[in-house]
Short mmCIF file of C-alpha atoms in Angstrom, two decimals:
data_model
loop_
_atom_site.label_atom_id
_atom_site.label_comp_id
_atom_site.label_asym_id
_atom_site.label_seq_id
_atom_site.Cartn_x
_atom_site.Cartn_y
_atom_site.Cartn_z
CA MET A 23 92.55 185.83 240.70
CA GLU A 24 92.02 184.64 237.18
CA ASP A 25 88.82 186.62 236.89
CA LEU A 26 90.47 189.67 237.95
CA LEU A 27 93.25 189.19 235.34
CA PHE A 28 90.59 188.57 232.64
CA TYR A 29 88.71 191.72 233.58
CA TRP A 30 91.92 193.71 233.67
CA PHE A 31 93.19 192.52 230.27
CA SER A 32 89.72 192.96 228.71
CA TRP A 33 89.31 196.43 230.05
CA ILE A 34 92.65 197.50 228.86
CA LEU A 35 91.85 195.94 225.48
CA TRP A 36 88.58 197.84 225.34
CA VAL A 37 90.19 201.15 226.16
CA ILE A 38 92.78 200.64 223.45
CA VAL A 39 90.09 199.72 221.04
CA THR A 40 87.75 202.51 221.90
CA PHE A 41 90.16 205.33 222.22
CA PHE A 42 93.20 204.46 219.96
CA PHE A 43 91.65 203.01 216.93
CA LYS A 44 90.37 204.95 213.91
CA LYS A 45 86.61 205.72 214.25
CA THR A 46 84.95 203.16 212.00
CA ARG A 47 82.08 200.80 212.21
CA ALA A 48 84.31 197.80 212.82
CA ARG A 49 85.86 199.56 215.85
CA PHE A 50 82.47 200.18 217.37
CA TYR A 51 81.46 196.55 216.76
CA LEU A 52 84.60 195.25 218.26
CA ALA A 53 84.29 197.53 221.36
CA VAL A 54 80.66 196.39 221.98
CA TRP A 55 81.76 192.68 221.49
CA ILE A 56 84.42 193.03 224.17
CA LEU A 57 82.05 194.68 226.49
CA ILE A 58 79.36 191.95 225.86
CA VAL A 59 82.04 189.30 226.63
CA MET A 60 83.01 191.07 229.82
CA ILE A 61 79.45 191.43 231.01
CA VAL A 62 78.27 187.88 230.28
CA LYS A 63 81.47 186.26 231.70
CA PRO A 64 79.97 185.09 234.99
CA LEU A 65 76.88 183.60 233.39
CA THR A 66 76.71 179.99 232.39
CA ILE A 67 74.09 177.82 230.56
CA PRO A 68 73.47 174.55 232.44
CA GLY A 69 73.04 171.57 230.15
CA ILE A 70 72.58 167.80 230.53
CA GLN A 71 76.20 167.06 229.96
CA GLY A 72 77.75 170.11 231.59
CA ASP A 73 77.94 173.82 231.63
CA ILE A 74 78.77 176.33 228.86
CA SER A 75 79.80 179.84 229.54
CA LEU A 76 77.81 182.48 227.87
CA ALA A 77 80.86 184.49 227.19
CA TYR A 78 82.33 181.49 225.46
CA ILE A 79 79.29 181.47 223.05
CA PHE A 80 79.51 185.23 222.50
CA LEU A 81 83.36 184.98 221.96
CA THR A 82 83.08 182.13 219.56
CA LEU A 83 80.17 183.51 217.44
CA GLY A 84 81.82 187.11 217.32
CA ALA A 85 85.07 185.52 216.21
CA MET A 86 83.46 183.42 213.57
CA ILE A 87 81.72 186.49 212.06
CA TRP A 88 85.00 188.35 212.19
CA VAL A 89 86.79 185.52 210.36
CA GLY A 90 83.96 185.40 207.82
CA GLN A 91 84.53 188.96 206.99
CA THR A 92 88.42 188.71 206.79
CA ILE A 93 88.77 185.56 204.66
CA LYS A 94 89.25 186.79 201.08
CA TRP A 95 91.29 183.92 199.72
CA HIS A 96 90.95 180.24 199.46
CA HIS A 97 88.31 179.07 201.87
CA PHE A 98 89.48 175.47 201.99
CA LEU A 99 93.06 176.42 202.87
CA SER A 100 91.96 178.78 205.61
CA MET A 101 89.65 176.05 207.20
CA ILE A 102 92.65 173.67 207.19
CA THR A 103 94.81 176.25 208.92
CA MET A 104 92.20 177.07 211.52
CA THR A 105 91.52 173.40 212.13
CA SER A 106 95.32 172.60 212.61
CA LEU A 107 95.62 175.60 215.06
CA ALA A 108 92.57 174.23 216.89
CA PHE A 109 94.20 170.79 217.02
CA LEU A 110 97.42 172.42 218.31
CA TYR A 111 95.38 174.13 221.10
CA ALA A 112 93.58 170.94 222.07
CA ALA A 113 96.88 169.00 222.12
CA LEU A 114 98.68 171.35 224.19
CA GLN A 115 95.75 171.40 226.82
CA LEU A 116 95.50 167.59 226.72
CA SER A 117 99.22 167.23 227.26
CA TYR A 118 98.56 168.58 230.78
CA TRP A 119 95.94 166.02 231.43
CA PHE A 120 97.66 162.95 230.11
CA SER A 121 101.35 163.50 230.19
CA PRO A 122 103.51 163.01 233.14
CA VAL A 123 105.95 165.66 232.00
CA ILE A 124 106.62 168.56 234.32
CA PHE A 125 106.48 171.96 232.47
CA LEU A 126 108.68 174.79 233.75
CA ILE A 127 106.17 177.50 232.56
CA HIS A 128 102.65 177.69 233.80
CA GLU A 129 100.21 176.00 231.23
CA THR A 130 98.30 179.22 230.54
CA TRP A 131 101.31 181.10 229.55
CA LEU A 132 102.90 178.24 227.66
CA VAL A 133 99.81 177.68 225.46
CA ALA A 134 99.29 181.27 224.83
CA VAL A 135 103.06 181.74 223.73
CA ILE A 136 102.95 178.67 221.48
CA MET A 137 99.65 179.53 219.93
CA VAL A 138 100.86 183.09 219.17
CA PHE A 139 104.18 181.92 217.73
CA VAL A 140 102.52 179.36 215.55
CA THR A 141 99.82 181.84 214.45
CA LEU A 142 102.54 184.30 213.47
CA LEU A 143 104.22 181.57 211.42
CA VAL A 144 101.16 180.15 209.61
CA VAL A 145 98.91 183.12 209.02
CA SER A 146 100.46 185.57 206.71
CA LYS A 147 98.01 188.51 206.75
CA PRO A 148 98.35 190.46 209.97
CA HIS A 149 94.64 191.41 210.20
CA ASN A 150 93.62 187.64 209.97
CA ARG A 151 95.81 186.49 212.90
CA ILE A 152 93.66 187.60 215.78
CA PRO A 153 90.29 186.28 214.67
CA TRP A 154 91.91 183.02 213.49
CA LEU A 155 93.56 182.58 216.88
CA ILE A 156 90.35 183.23 218.69
CA VAL A 157 88.31 180.67 216.57
CA ALA A 158 91.03 178.11 216.76
CA CYS A 159 91.21 178.48 220.54
CA CYS A 160 87.41 178.29 220.91
CA ILE A 161 87.21 175.13 218.78
CA GLY A 162 90.25 173.72 220.48
CA ASN A 163 88.64 174.22 223.85
CA PHE A 164 85.62 172.49 222.66
CA TRP A 165 87.51 169.46 221.47
CA GLN A 166 89.60 169.35 224.63
CA ALA A 167 86.39 169.47 226.82
CA VAL A 168 84.87 166.58 224.71
CA VAL A 169 87.92 164.48 225.43
CA VAL A 170 88.30 165.28 229.15
CA SER A 171 84.53 165.24 229.83
CA PRO A 172 84.41 161.53 230.68
CA LEU A 173 87.16 162.13 233.18
CA THR A 174 85.48 165.11 234.79
CA SER A 175 81.85 165.69 235.88
CA GLY A 176 80.84 166.81 232.43
CA LEU A 177 81.47 169.11 229.54
CA HIS A 178 82.64 172.55 230.73
CA LEU A 179 83.32 175.12 227.97
CA GLY A 180 84.87 178.49 228.50
CA PHE A 181 85.65 178.88 232.13
CA ASN A 182 88.36 180.95 233.94
CA HIS A 183 91.40 179.24 232.58
CA PHE A 184 90.26 179.53 229.00
CA PHE A 185 89.43 183.27 229.31
CA LEU A 186 92.73 183.97 230.95
CA MET A 187 94.55 182.29 228.22
CA MET A 188 92.53 184.15 225.64
CA CYS A 189 93.60 187.57 227.00
CA GLN A 190 97.35 186.92 226.87
CA PRO A 191 97.68 186.72 223.11
CA TRP A 192 96.38 190.37 222.80
CA SER A 193 99.43 191.58 224.69
CA TYR A 194 101.77 189.39 222.65
CA TYR A 195 100.38 190.66 219.34
CA SER A 196 100.95 194.28 220.55
CA LEU A 197 104.50 193.40 221.19
CA CYS A 198 104.89 191.82 217.77
CA GLY A 199 103.55 194.86 216.11
CA THR A 200 100.29 193.25 214.91
CA SER A 201 97.42 195.64 214.39
CA LEU A 202 93.62 195.09 214.69
CA ASN A 203 93.21 197.71 211.99
CA ASP A 204 93.59 196.96 208.34
#
């Protein structure tokens, strides 16, 4: 079911980017990036310590390139902001592993709502919010996987739960009026 939701959200996002954005080179690269992530989603790279999703690698690299193009102000401050967002993501994910607290909302939705809310508060420029959120969630997923890997069978990066959580902020940002266009 999580795969179907990921493909559904991704396909809707691709249609919005392809048909409703202004025709620019950035729109073309964003649409291709979304399609590549959708295509390589089922592929994994086996490693010694665990598996890494190929879509996770493409998502992380594409988001880092996008962040590198949008940062126009103090690099040190932006790195601190992204690091704090990544720590927030990892802390929220780890709270489900180590805390006996029962949450009333499913963890996927709770993490997505909190990450979007904090990103709206911390990142002032609307065109910086989405790439920063993607990079922070990817780095936070890495940190969470490193901490949890001794408890599981190995390091598993970018699988179903992560991609379902990554699809949900797009819908929240559309509700908040945040645009991918400058």
